[in-house]
Coordinates of C-alpha atoms in Angstrom, one line a residue:
M267 CA 0.0 0.0 0.0
S268 CA 2.9 2.4 0.6
A269 CA 3.8 2.6 -3.1
R270 CA 0.2 3.4 -3.9
S271 CA -0.1 6.0 -1.2
N272 CA 3.1 7.7 -2.3
S273 CA 2.0 7.8 -5.8
F274 CA -1.2 9.5 -4.7
T275 CA 0.7 12.0 -2.7
L276 CA 3.0 12.8 -5.7
L277 CA -0.1 13.3 -7.9
A278 CA -1.4 15.8 -5.4
A279 CA 1.9 17.6 -5.3
A280 CA 2.1 17.6 -9.1
T281 CA -1.4 18.9 -9.4
A282 CA -0.6 21.8 -7.0
L283 CA 2.5 22.7 -9.1
A284 CA 0.4 22.6 -12.3
I285 CA -2.1 25.0 -10.8
A286 CA 0.6 27.3 -9.6
A287 CA 2.2 27.4 -13.0
A288 CA -1.0 27.8 -15.0
S289 CA -1.2 31.6 -14.6
G290 CA 2.0 32.0 -16.6
S291 CA 1.2 29.4 -19.2
A292 CA -0.4 31.8 -21.7
L293 CA 2.7 34.0 -21.7
A294 CA 5.0 31.0 -21.9
A295 CA 3.2 29.4 -24.8
D296 CA 4.6 31.7 -27.4
R297 CA 8.1 31.0 -26.1
V298 CA 8.1 27.2 -26.4
D299 CA 8.3 25.5 -29.8
L300 CA 6.6 22.1 -29.1
S301 CA 6.3 21.6 -32.9
S302 CA 10.1 21.0 -32.9
L303 CA 9.4 17.7 -31.2
N304 CA 7.6 16.5 -34.3
V305 CA 10.3 17.2 -36.9
D306 CA 12.9 14.5 -36.8
G307 CA 10.8 11.5 -36.1
S308 CA 12.4 10.8 -32.7
Q309 CA 10.6 9.0 -29.9
Q310 CA 13.2 10.1 -27.3
F311 CA 14.6 13.6 -26.6
G312 CA 17.4 15.0 -24.5
R313 CA 19.0 18.0 -26.3
F314 CA 17.4 21.4 -26.3
V315 CA 18.1 24.9 -27.5
L316 CA 17.4 27.5 -24.8
K317 CA 17.7 31.3 -25.4
Y318 CA 17.5 33.8 -22.6
R319 CA 16.6 37.4 -23.3
S320 CA 19.5 39.9 -23.8
G321 CA 20.3 41.6 -20.5
S322 CA 18.9 38.9 -18.3
A323 CA 21.1 37.4 -15.6
P324 CA 21.1 33.8 -17.2
R325 CA 22.2 35.3 -20.5
G326 CA 25.2 37.1 -19.1
D327 CA 26.3 34.9 -16.2
V328 CA 27.0 31.1 -16.3
A329 CA 26.2 30.7 -12.6
S330 CA 22.8 32.3 -13.1
F331 CA 22.2 30.2 -16.1
N332 CA 23.0 27.0 -14.3
K333 CA 20.8 28.0 -11.4
A334 CA 17.9 28.7 -13.7
I335 CA 18.0 25.5 -15.6
A336 CA 18.5 23.5 -12.3
G337 CA 15.4 25.1 -10.9
A338 CA 13.4 24.1 -14.1
A339 CA 14.8 20.6 -14.0
S340 CA 13.8 20.2 -10.3
A341 CA 10.3 21.4 -10.9
T342 CA 9.9 19.1 -13.8
S343 CA 11.2 16.2 -11.8
N344 CA 8.7 16.8 -9.1
R345 CA 5.9 16.8 -11.7
L346 CA 7.2 13.6 -13.2
G347 CA 7.3 11.9 -9.8
G348 CA 11.0 12.0 -9.0
G349 CA 13.1 8.9 -8.4
K350 CA 14.2 7.3 -11.7
R351 CA 12.1 9.9 -13.6
A352 CA 14.1 12.8 -12.1
V353 CA 15.8 15.0 -14.7
Q354 CA 18.9 17.1 -14.5
L355 CA 20.2 19.6 -17.0
K356 CA 23.6 20.8 -18.0
R357 CA 24.8 23.4 -20.4
L358 CA 26.8 22.1 -23.4
R359 CA 27.8 25.3 -25.2
R360 CA 26.5 28.6 -26.6
T361 CA 25.6 29.0 -30.2
A362 CA 26.5 31.8 -32.6
G363 CA 23.1 33.3 -32.2
G364 CA 23.3 33.6 -28.4
A365 CA 21.2 30.5 -27.5
D366 CA 22.6 27.7 -25.3
V367 CA 22.5 24.0 -26.0
V368 CA 21.2 22.1 -23.0
L369 CA 21.5 18.4 -22.3
S370 CA 19.2 16.3 -20.1
S371 CA 20.6 13.5 -17.8
R372 CA 18.4 10.9 -19.4
A373 CA 16.3 10.3 -22.5
L374 CA 12.9 11.8 -22.3
S375 CA 9.6 10.8 -23.9
R376 CA 7.8 13.4 -26.0
D377 CA 5.4 14.2 -23.2
E378 CA 8.3 14.5 -20.7
A379 CA 10.3 16.7 -23.1
A380 CA 7.2 18.9 -23.6
A381 CA 6.8 19.3 -19.8
L382 CA 10.4 20.3 -19.4
M383 CA 10.3 22.8 -22.3
R384 CA 7.1 24.3 -20.8
Q385 CA 8.8 24.6 -17.4
L386 CA 11.9 26.3 -18.9
A387 CA 9.6 28.7 -20.9
A388 CA 7.7 29.6 -17.7
D389 CA 10.7 31.8 -16.7
P390 CA 10.0 35.3 -18.1
A391 CA 13.7 35.7 -18.8
V392 CA 13.4 33.0 -21.5
E393 CA 13.1 34.2 -25.1
S394 CA 12.7 30.7 -26.7
V395 CA 13.1 27.0 -26.1
S396 CA 13.0 24.2 -28.7
N397 CA 14.1 20.7 -29.3
D398 CA 17.6 20.5 -30.9
I399 CA 16.4 18.9 -34.1
F400 CA 18.4 16.0 -35.5
M401 CA 18.9 16.0 -39.2
V402 CA 20.5 13.6 -41.7
P403 CA 22.2 14.3 -45.0
Y404 CA 20.0 13.8 -48.1
F405 CA 21.5 11.3 -50.5
T406 CA 22.5 12.6 -53.9
P407 CA 24.8 10.3 -55.8
N408 CA 28.1 11.7 -57.1
D409 CA 28.0 9.6 -60.3
T410 CA 29.4 11.8 -63.1
N411 CA 26.3 11.3 -65.4
F412 CA 23.7 11.4 -62.7
N413 CA 22.5 14.8 -63.9
Q414 CA 21.5 13.2 -67.1
Q415 CA 19.2 10.6 -65.3
F416 CA 16.0 12.6 -65.1
G417 CA 14.1 9.4 -64.1
F418 CA 15.3 9.3 -60.5
G419 CA 14.4 12.9 -59.5
A420 CA 11.4 15.0 -58.6
G421 CA 10.8 16.4 -62.1
N422 CA 7.6 15.7 -64.0
G423 CA 8.8 12.4 -65.3
G424 CA 10.8 11.3 -62.2
I425 CA 10.1 8.5 -59.8
R426 CA 11.2 10.3 -56.6
A427 CA 13.9 7.7 -56.0
T428 CA 16.3 10.3 -54.5
T429 CA 13.9 10.8 -51.6
A430 CA 13.4 7.0 -51.2
W431 CA 17.2 6.6 -51.0
D432 CA 17.3 8.5 -47.7
V433 CA 15.3 5.5 -46.3
T434 CA 16.6 2.5 -48.3
K435 CA 18.8 1.6 -51.3
G436 CA 17.4 -1.9 -51.6
E437 CA 19.7 -3.6 -49.2
G438 CA 19.3 -7.4 -49.0
T439 CA 17.2 -7.8 -52.1
V440 CA 17.8 -9.7 -55.3
V441 CA 16.5 -8.8 -58.7
A442 CA 16.7 -11.3 -61.6
V443 CA 17.1 -9.7 -65.0
I444 CA 15.8 -12.2 -67.5
D445 CA 17.2 -10.8 -70.8
T446 CA 20.3 -11.0 -73.0
G447 CA 22.6 -11.6 -70.1
V448 CA 25.2 -9.0 -69.1
V449 CA 28.6 -7.9 -70.4
S450 CA 31.3 -6.9 -68.0
H451 CA 31.1 -3.3 -66.9
T452 CA 32.9 -1.7 -64.0
D453 CA 29.9 0.4 -63.1
L454 CA 27.8 -2.8 -62.7
N455 CA 30.0 -5.7 -61.9
G456 CA 30.0 -5.0 -58.1
N457 CA 26.3 -5.7 -57.9
V458 CA 26.2 -8.8 -60.2
I459 CA 26.1 -12.2 -58.6
A460 CA 25.8 -15.8 -60.0
G461 CA 23.3 -16.2 -62.8
Y462 CA 22.6 -18.7 -65.6
D463 CA 22.4 -19.0 -69.4
F464 CA 19.1 -20.7 -70.3
I465 CA 19.5 -20.6 -74.1
S466 CA 19.4 -24.1 -75.4
G467 CA 22.2 -25.0 -77.7
D468 CA 21.8 -24.5 -81.4
P469 CA 21.7 -27.7 -83.5
P470 CA 25.1 -29.0 -84.5
D471 CA 24.3 -28.9 -88.2
E472 CA 24.7 -25.7 -90.2
G473 CA 21.2 -25.5 -91.4
L474 CA 18.5 -23.3 -89.9
P475 CA 16.5 -25.1 -87.2
P476 CA 13.1 -26.0 -88.4
G477 CA 10.8 -23.1 -87.9
G478 CA 13.3 -21.1 -86.0
F479 CA 16.7 -19.4 -85.7
F480 CA 20.2 -19.8 -84.3
V481 CA 20.1 -17.8 -81.1
A482 CA 22.7 -19.1 -78.7
N483 CA 25.6 -17.3 -80.4
D484 CA 28.1 -18.5 -77.7
G485 CA 28.9 -21.9 -79.1
D486 CA 27.2 -23.9 -76.4
G487 CA 23.9 -24.6 -74.6
R488 CA 22.7 -24.0 -71.1
D489 CA 25.5 -23.3 -68.5
A490 CA 26.4 -21.2 -65.6
N491 CA 27.8 -18.4 -67.7
P492 CA 25.2 -15.6 -68.4
A493 CA 27.7 -13.3 -70.2
D494 CA 26.2 -11.6 -73.2
P495 CA 28.3 -12.5 -76.3
G496 CA 26.3 -10.0 -78.4
N497 CA 23.1 -10.4 -80.3
G498 CA 23.9 -8.7 -83.6
F499 CA 23.1 -10.4 -86.8
D500 CA 23.6 -10.1 -90.6
A501 CA 20.9 -9.3 -93.1
G502 CA 18.5 -12.2 -93.6
Q503 CA 19.9 -14.1 -90.6
C504 CA 16.7 -13.7 -88.6
G505 CA 14.3 -14.3 -91.4
P506 CA 13.8 -13.3 -95.0
G507 CA 14.2 -9.6 -95.5
T508 CA 15.4 -8.8 -92.0
A509 CA 18.1 -6.0 -92.0
A510 CA 21.4 -6.4 -90.3
R511 CA 21.6 -5.2 -86.7
N512 CA 24.4 -4.5 -84.3
S513 CA 24.4 -5.9 -80.7
N514 CA 22.4 -3.7 -78.3
W515 CA 23.6 -5.0 -74.9
H516 CA 20.0 -4.9 -73.8
G517 CA 20.4 -6.9 -70.6
T518 CA 23.3 -4.8 -69.5
H519 CA 21.4 -1.6 -70.0
V520 CA 18.4 -2.9 -68.1
A521 CA 20.5 -4.3 -65.3
G522 CA 22.2 -0.9 -64.9
T523 CA 18.9 0.9 -64.5
V524 CA 18.0 -1.6 -61.7
A525 CA 21.2 -1.6 -59.8
A526 CA 24.3 0.2 -61.3
V527 CA 27.0 0.7 -58.7
T528 CA 26.1 4.2 -57.3
N529 CA 27.9 7.0 -55.5
N530 CA 31.2 5.8 -56.9
T531 CA 32.1 9.1 -58.7
K532 CA 31.5 7.3 -62.0
G533 CA 28.9 6.8 -64.6
V534 CA 25.3 6.3 -63.6
A535 CA 23.1 5.4 -60.7
G536 CA 20.7 2.5 -60.3
T537 CA 17.2 2.5 -58.9
A538 CA 17.9 0.0 -56.1
H539 CA 21.7 0.2 -56.1
A540 CA 22.2 -1.8 -52.9
A541 CA 20.3 -4.8 -54.4
K542 CA 22.1 -7.6 -56.2
I543 CA 21.5 -8.6 -59.8
V544 CA 21.1 -12.2 -60.9
P545 CA 21.6 -12.2 -64.7
V546 CA 19.5 -14.8 -66.6
R547 CA 20.3 -15.1 -70.3
V548 CA 17.3 -16.1 -72.4
L549 CA 17.6 -13.8 -75.5
G550 CA 20.4 -14.2 -78.1
R551 CA 20.7 -13.6 -81.7
C552 CA 17.2 -12.9 -83.2
G553 CA 15.5 -13.4 -79.8
G554 CA 14.7 -16.4 -77.5
Y555 CA 12.2 -19.2 -77.1
G556 CA 9.3 -19.4 -74.6
S557 CA 10.5 -22.8 -73.4
D558 CA 13.8 -21.3 -72.3
I559 CA 12.1 -18.2 -70.9
S560 CA 9.6 -20.1 -68.9
D561 CA 12.3 -22.3 -67.4
A562 CA 14.3 -19.1 -66.5
I563 CA 11.3 -17.7 -64.7
V564 CA 10.9 -20.8 -62.6
W565 CA 14.6 -21.0 -61.8
A566 CA 15.0 -17.3 -61.0
S567 CA 12.2 -17.5 -58.5
G568 CA 13.8 -20.5 -56.7
G569 CA 11.9 -23.3 -58.5
S570 CA 13.4 -26.5 -59.8
V571 CA 14.4 -27.0 -63.5
P572 CA 15.6 -30.4 -64.7
G573 CA 19.3 -30.6 -65.4
V574 CA 20.0 -27.1 -63.9
P575 CA 21.5 -26.6 -60.4
A576 CA 19.3 -24.7 -58.0
N577 CA 19.5 -21.0 -57.9
P578 CA 21.4 -20.1 -54.7
N579 CA 19.9 -16.6 -54.7
P580 CA 16.2 -16.7 -55.5
A581 CA 14.9 -13.4 -56.7
D582 CA 12.7 -11.1 -54.7
V583 CA 11.9 -9.4 -58.1
I584 CA 12.1 -10.5 -61.7
N585 CA 12.4 -8.0 -64.5
M586 CA 11.4 -9.0 -68.0
S587 CA 11.9 -6.3 -70.6
L588 CA 10.9 -8.7 -73.4
G589 CA 7.8 -9.6 -75.4
G590 CA 6.5 -10.1 -78.8
S591 CA 3.5 -10.7 -81.0
A592 CA 1.4 -13.6 -79.7
P593 CA -2.2 -14.6 -79.3
S594 CA -3.9 -12.2 -77.0
A595 CA -4.3 -14.9 -74.4
C596 CA -1.2 -15.6 -72.3
P597 CA 0.5 -18.8 -73.6
Q598 CA 0.1 -21.5 -71.0
I599 CA 3.8 -22.1 -70.7
Y600 CA 4.2 -18.5 -69.5
K601 CA 1.1 -18.5 -67.4
D602 CA 2.2 -21.6 -65.4
A603 CA 5.7 -20.1 -64.9
V604 CA 4.6 -16.7 -63.6
V605 CA 1.9 -18.2 -61.4
D606 CA 4.4 -20.5 -59.8
A607 CA 6.9 -17.7 -59.4
A608 CA 4.4 -15.5 -57.7
A609 CA 3.4 -18.3 -55.4
R610 CA 7.0 -18.5 -54.3
G611 CA 6.9 -14.9 -53.3
T612 CA 8.6 -13.3 -56.3
I613 CA 7.4 -10.0 -57.8
I614 CA 7.3 -10.1 -61.6
V615 CA 7.6 -6.8 -63.6
V616 CA 7.3 -6.8 -67.4
A617 CA 7.5 -4.2 -70.2
A618 CA 4.2 -3.3 -71.8
G619 CA 5.6 -3.1 -75.3
N620 CA 6.6 -0.5 -77.8
S621 CA 4.1 -0.6 -80.6
N622 CA 1.8 2.3 -79.7
A623 CA -1.0 -0.2 -79.5
D624 CA -3.5 -1.5 -77.0
S625 CA -1.6 -4.0 -74.9
L626 CA -4.6 -6.4 -74.9
T627 CA -6.6 -5.9 -78.0
A628 CA -4.2 -4.8 -80.7
L629 CA -4.4 -6.2 -84.2
D630 CA -1.4 -6.9 -86.4
R631 CA -1.1 -5.7 -90.1
A632 CA -3.0 -8.7 -91.2
G633 CA -5.8 -7.9 -88.8
Q634 CA -5.0 -10.8 -86.4
P635 CA -5.1 -10.2 -82.6
V636 CA -1.7 -9.4 -81.1
G637 CA -1.0 -9.6 -77.4
Y638 CA 2.3 -8.5 -75.9
T639 CA 2.7 -11.9 -74.3
L640 CA 3.6 -11.3 -70.7
T641 CA 1.4 -8.3 -70.2
N642 CA -1.5 -10.7 -70.8
C643 CA -0.5 -13.2 -68.2
G644 CA -2.3 -11.5 -65.3
T645 CA 0.1 -12.3 -62.5
V646 CA 2.5 -9.6 -63.6
I647 CA 3.0 -5.8 -63.2
S648 CA 3.0 -4.3 -66.6
V649 CA 4.8 -1.0 -67.2
G650 CA 4.2 1.7 -69.7
S651 CA 6.6 4.5 -70.6
V652 CA 6.7 8.3 -70.0
T653 CA 9.0 11.0 -71.1
S654 CA 10.9 13.6 -69.0
S655 CA 7.7 15.8 -69.1
G656 CA 5.6 13.0 -67.7
A657 CA 3.7 12.5 -71.0
R658 CA 3.1 9.0 -72.5
S659 CA 6.0 8.1 -74.7
S660 CA 4.8 8.0 -78.3
F661 CA 5.8 4.3 -78.7
S662 CA 4.4 3.0 -75.4
N663 CA 1.6 0.5 -75.5
Y664 CA -1.4 1.4 -73.4
G665 CA -4.8 0.1 -72.3
A666 CA -6.3 -1.9 -69.4
G667 CA -3.4 -4.3 -69.4
V668 CA -0.9 -1.6 -68.2
D669 CA -0.7 -1.2 -64.5
I670 CA 1.7 1.7 -64.0
A671 CA 4.2 3.9 -65.8
A672 CA 7.9 4.9 -65.4
P673 CA 10.5 6.8 -67.3
G674 CA 11.4 5.1 -70.6
S675 CA 12.4 7.8 -73.1
G676 CA 16.1 8.9 -73.2
I677 CA 17.3 6.6 -70.4
L678 CA 21.0 6.5 -69.9
S679 CA 22.6 3.3 -68.6
T680 CA 25.5 0.9 -68.8
S681 CA 26.4 -0.6 -72.2
N682 CA 29.2 -1.6 -74.5
N683 CA 30.8 -0.3 -77.7
G684 CA 31.0 -3.6 -79.5
T685 CA 29.0 -3.9 -82.7
R686 CA 28.8 -7.7 -82.6
G687 CA 31.0 -9.1 -79.7
P688 CA 31.9 -7.0 -76.6
T689 CA 34.7 -4.5 -76.7
T690 CA 35.0 -1.5 -74.4
E691 CA 32.4 -0.4 -71.9
T692 CA 30.3 2.7 -72.3
Y693 CA 27.0 4.4 -71.4
L694 CA 24.2 4.7 -73.9
S695 CA 20.7 6.3 -73.9
Y696 CA 17.8 4.1 -75.0
D697 CA 14.1 4.4 -75.4
G698 CA 11.5 1.8 -74.7
T699 CA 9.2 0.2 -72.1
S700 CA 12.2 -2.1 -71.7
M701 CA 13.8 0.9 -70.0
A702 CA 10.7 1.8 -67.9
A703 CA 10.2 -1.7 -66.5
P704 CA 13.5 -1.8 -64.6
H705 CA 12.7 1.4 -62.8
V706 CA 9.6 -0.3 -61.4
A707 CA 11.5 -3.5 -60.6
G708 CA 14.0 -1.4 -58.7
V709 CA 11.2 0.3 -56.8
A710 CA 9.7 -3.1 -55.9
A711 CA 13.1 -4.1 -54.5
L712 CA 13.2 -0.9 -52.4
V713 CA 9.8 -1.7 -51.1
Q714 CA 10.6 -5.3 -50.2
S715 CA 13.8 -4.2 -48.4
V716 CA 11.7 -2.2 -45.8
A717 CA 8.4 -4.1 -45.7
P718 CA 7.9 -5.8 -42.3
T719 CA 6.9 -8.9 -44.2
P720 CA 7.5 -9.3 -48.0
L721 CA 4.6 -8.2 -50.1
T722 CA 2.9 -10.6 -52.4
Q723 CA 2.6 -9.9 -56.2
E724 CA -1.0 -8.6 -55.8
Q725 CA -0.1 -6.6 -52.7
M726 CA 2.8 -5.0 -54.6
R727 CA 0.6 -4.2 -57.5
T728 CA -1.9 -2.5 -55.2
L729 CA 0.7 -0.6 -53.3
L730 CA 2.5 0.7 -56.4
K731 CA -0.9 1.8 -57.9
N732 CA -2.1 3.4 -54.7
T733 CA 1.1 5.4 -54.2
A734 CA 1.6 6.4 -57.9
R735 CA 1.8 10.1 -58.8
A736 CA -0.8 11.5 -61.1
F737 CA 0.3 12.1 -64.6
P738 CA 1.3 15.7 -65.1
V739 CA 0.3 15.3 -68.8
S740 CA -2.9 13.3 -69.3
P741 CA -2.5 10.2 -71.5
G742 CA -6.0 10.9 -72.7
T743 CA -7.6 8.0 -74.5
K744 CA -4.4 5.9 -74.3
P745 CA -4.1 5.2 -70.5
I746 CA -0.8 3.7 -69.2
G747 CA -1.8 2.7 -65.7
A748 CA -2.6 4.4 -62.4
G749 CA 0.1 7.0 -62.7
I750 CA 3.9 7.3 -62.5
V751 CA 5.6 5.0 -60.0
N752 CA 6.6 7.0 -56.9
A753 CA 9.5 5.3 -55.1
A754 CA 9.3 7.6 -52.0
A755 CA 5.6 7.1 -51.4
A756 CA 5.8 3.4 -52.1
V757 CA 8.7 2.9 -49.6
A758 CA 6.9 5.1 -47.0
A759 CA 3.7 3.1 -47.4
A760 CA 5.5 -0.2 -47.0
Q761 CA 7.1 1.1 -43.8
G762 CA 3.8 2.4 -42.5
T763 CA 4.9 6.0 -42.7
G764 CA 4.7 8.8 -45.2
N765 CA 2.0 9.1 -47.9
P766 CA -0.4 7.4 -47.6
G767 CA 0.9 5.9 -44.4
A768 CA 2.3 8.8 -42.4
Q769 CA -1.1 10.2 -41.3
T770 CA -1.4 10.6 -37.6
Y771 CA -5.0 10.5 -36.1
S772 CA -5.4 11.9 -32.6
N773 CA -8.0 12.2 -29.8
D774 CA -7.2 14.8 -27.1
T775 CA -10.5 14.6 -25.3
D776 CA -10.2 13.6 -21.7
A777 CA -12.1 10.6 -20.4
N778 CA -12.1 9.7 -16.7
I779 CA -11.2 6.1 -15.9
P780 CA -13.7 4.6 -13.4
D781 CA -11.9 3.2 -10.3
N782 CA -12.0 -0.6 -9.9
N783 CA -14.2 -1.1 -13.0
A784 CA -13.4 -3.9 -15.4
T785 CA -15.5 -2.3 -18.2
G786 CA -13.4 0.9 -18.2
V787 CA -13.8 3.7 -20.6
S788 CA -12.8 4.3 -24.2
T789 CA -12.3 7.1 -26.6
S790 CA -12.4 6.7 -30.4
I791 CA -10.8 7.9 -33.6
T792 CA -12.5 7.4 -37.0
V793 CA -10.4 6.9 -40.1
A794 CA -12.0 7.4 -43.5
G795 CA -10.9 7.8 -47.1
R796 CA -8.0 5.3 -47.0
T797 CA -7.5 2.1 -48.9
G798 CA -6.2 -1.3 -47.9
N799 CA -5.0 -2.6 -44.6
A800 CA -3.1 -1.0 -41.8
P801 CA 0.7 -1.8 -41.7
G802 CA 2.5 -4.3 -39.6
N803 CA 4.2 -1.6 -37.6
A804 CA 1.5 0.9 -36.7
Q805 CA 2.4 3.4 -34.0
V806 CA 0.0 3.9 -31.1
T807 CA 0.9 6.6 -28.7
V808 CA -0.9 6.6 -25.3
G809 CA -1.0 9.4 -22.7
I810 CA -2.8 8.3 -19.5
V811 CA -2.7 10.3 -16.3
H812 CA -3.1 7.8 -13.4
T813 CA -1.7 7.3 -9.9
Y814 CA -0.8 3.6 -10.3
Q815 CA 0.0 1.8 -13.6
G816 CA -0.3 -1.6 -11.9
D817 CA -4.1 -1.2 -11.9
L818 CA -4.5 -0.6 -15.6
I819 CA -5.4 -2.7 -18.6
V820 CA -5.1 -0.7 -21.9
D821 CA -6.3 -2.1 -25.2
L822 CA -6.5 -0.9 -28.8
I823 CA -9.8 -2.0 -30.4
A824 CA -9.9 -2.3 -34.2
P825 CA -13.0 -1.4 -36.3
D826 CA -13.9 -5.1 -36.5
G827 CA -13.8 -5.5 -32.7
S828 CA -10.4 -7.2 -32.6
V829 CA -8.5 -6.4 -29.4
Y830 CA -4.8 -5.6 -29.2
N831 CA -3.5 -5.4 -25.7
L832 CA -1.0 -2.6 -25.1
H833 CA -0.6 -2.6 -21.3
S834 CA -1.6 -5.2 -18.7
R835 CA -1.2 -4.3 -15.0
T836 CA 2.6 -3.8 -15.2
G837 CA 4.7 -0.9 -13.8
A838 CA 3.6 -1.3 -10.2
D839 CA 6.0 1.5 -9.1
A840 CA 5.0 3.9 -11.8
D841 CA 2.0 6.1 -12.3
N842 CA 1.3 7.9 -15.7
I843 CA 1.6 6.1 -19.0
N844 CA 3.3 8.0 -21.8
Q845 CA 4.4 5.5 -24.3
T846 CA 4.4 4.6 -28.0
Y847 CA 3.6 1.0 -28.9
T848 CA 4.3 -0.7 -32.2
V849 CA 1.4 -2.9 -33.2
N850 CA 1.0 -5.4 -36.1
L851 CA -2.3 -4.4 -37.6
S852 CA -1.7 -5.8 -41.1
S853 CA -4.9 -7.9 -40.9
E854 CA -7.1 -4.9 -40.2
A855 CA -8.7 -2.5 -42.7
L856 CA -7.6 1.1 -42.2
N857 CA -11.0 2.7 -42.4
G858 CA -13.4 2.6 -39.5
T859 CA -13.6 3.5 -35.8
W860 CA -10.6 2.7 -33.7
K861 CA -10.9 2.8 -29.9
L862 CA -8.5 3.0 -27.0
R863 CA -9.9 1.4 -23.9
A864 CA -8.5 1.7 -20.4
A865 CA -9.9 -0.3 -17.4
D866 CA -8.9 0.0 -13.7
R867 CA -8.9 -3.4 -12.1
D868 CA -8.3 -2.5 -8.4
A869 CA -9.5 0.0 -5.8
Q870 CA -8.1 3.4 -4.7
D871 CA -6.2 4.9 -7.6
T872 CA -7.8 7.0 -10.3
G873 CA -6.9 8.8 -13.5
R874 CA -8.0 9.6 -17.1
I875 CA -7.2 9.0 -20.7
D876 CA -5.5 12.3 -21.5
S877 CA -4.7 11.8 -25.2
W878 CA -3.8 9.1 -27.7
S879 CA -3.0 8.8 -31.4
I880 CA -2.5 6.2 -34.1
K881 CA -0.1 6.6 -36.9
F882 CA -0.4 4.5 -40.2

């Protein structure tokens, strides 16, 4: 009983102090900057900027300064209950502007810091007091050609990656680039790990394979070497009337957009430049076959392929900047592969195609239906292309089959100077939805690197659409998805912070907690206009004034009635509750009425719900 009696006495003393201080509160309010406690995202505080008025004793004399802050600390300690909650202050140094930096003896919660700041500001000699805001450097790569990469910035066509990089650079994720393989490039090699060449060997005879082409171009069949030998060809080699074409190092260009080595004072940056690239070669001279591509999808996602060793680094994301004319329905061999890959947890991103046609209902020159293959497979995220102005690229396919857009016109990335086989490395600017897709694949890697639990394919599609930026230039009758992919918003939403996740909903209405009453009392917050579920790391901040924590049971009640216990009769030597709880609410819809319930399960001590908030 003694601990309970003491806490009651301390509450009475704190109440008396609060009443005595109230008369000066109006004058002090304009001297204390409580909003500075909200700026840097901290949950604990201990460093403050305090400025006394010119001519005042604390401004001119260190002893007077120390006496003044000691008095404020003592008064605050009394209000907080003393003991382990006592606070001491010391002066660190004076700033150029005449303010002083003050340190507390322990870390303070937001409410404790606010109480201390108010107490300091109660002294008429104080001109201002604020939290000493903690800031971090914004990441801007020093790559020499970064200023030519409009796609990463905040311009009309940019994906806001530079803001996302202050949170994550894709650490711990793997992106498989199913393409032409990669050629050695010093601005890419550091992020490339073991891949595979899935192109089946060309027939040993010198004749054209029945109904097809020689594609391997490396003299062998499937093996563990995904290096790109070049995909150039002579006139007529890829069918009657086809013109000669030089190698384009397509896979290397795509891989660079995903994860070029970044901030190395060289070349270009990559979207998820801390991710690793698994190169998977499926396209050679003239193109590649569906049987090889479908096997590559299965293998890249961690599935088993006969005769091929298991992938030691299953992909979190697969990028396929490939396609072609095919029946509008997805070929079954692809459908089976992408469904299996998605079931294993891999996100699949594909290019929508470059024919300025409807991605689902286009007709070829003979009037036959043309589908752009993978876009029609359903379980994929299909990407259209925009220019630097945010307008639809003139070549980009469009229509209901396209989910989202990304920069695809004038995209600079890693490449090679070789016209047939590789020679020296270089950087080239390409156009195409092939260039747009790896921006989205990189954003998906950024999202997975911060998500409390990895998103499924459909969850990723929904998140990217919900967080997309509106098109600054309307695509009109040729829609290319929900908007332009927004890396910063997508990452923030995956974390449970930012837009749309960083909205804080509060209730500051007092509610008295009945003594020795199991039913207790609740106050509510109504959330509307949101989509989807709450995150796995929602932040619930509780402020309860009470004389004995050991009596209290505190619960968060979701809109569907589910109960999440936050506090259950612990802290027998403590009184008030001022704490932020992290709660997994991923199974709960955001919209609806959320309640905070507090019940007192023993006699004698009383209190109230002072305030609470939920952030998601």
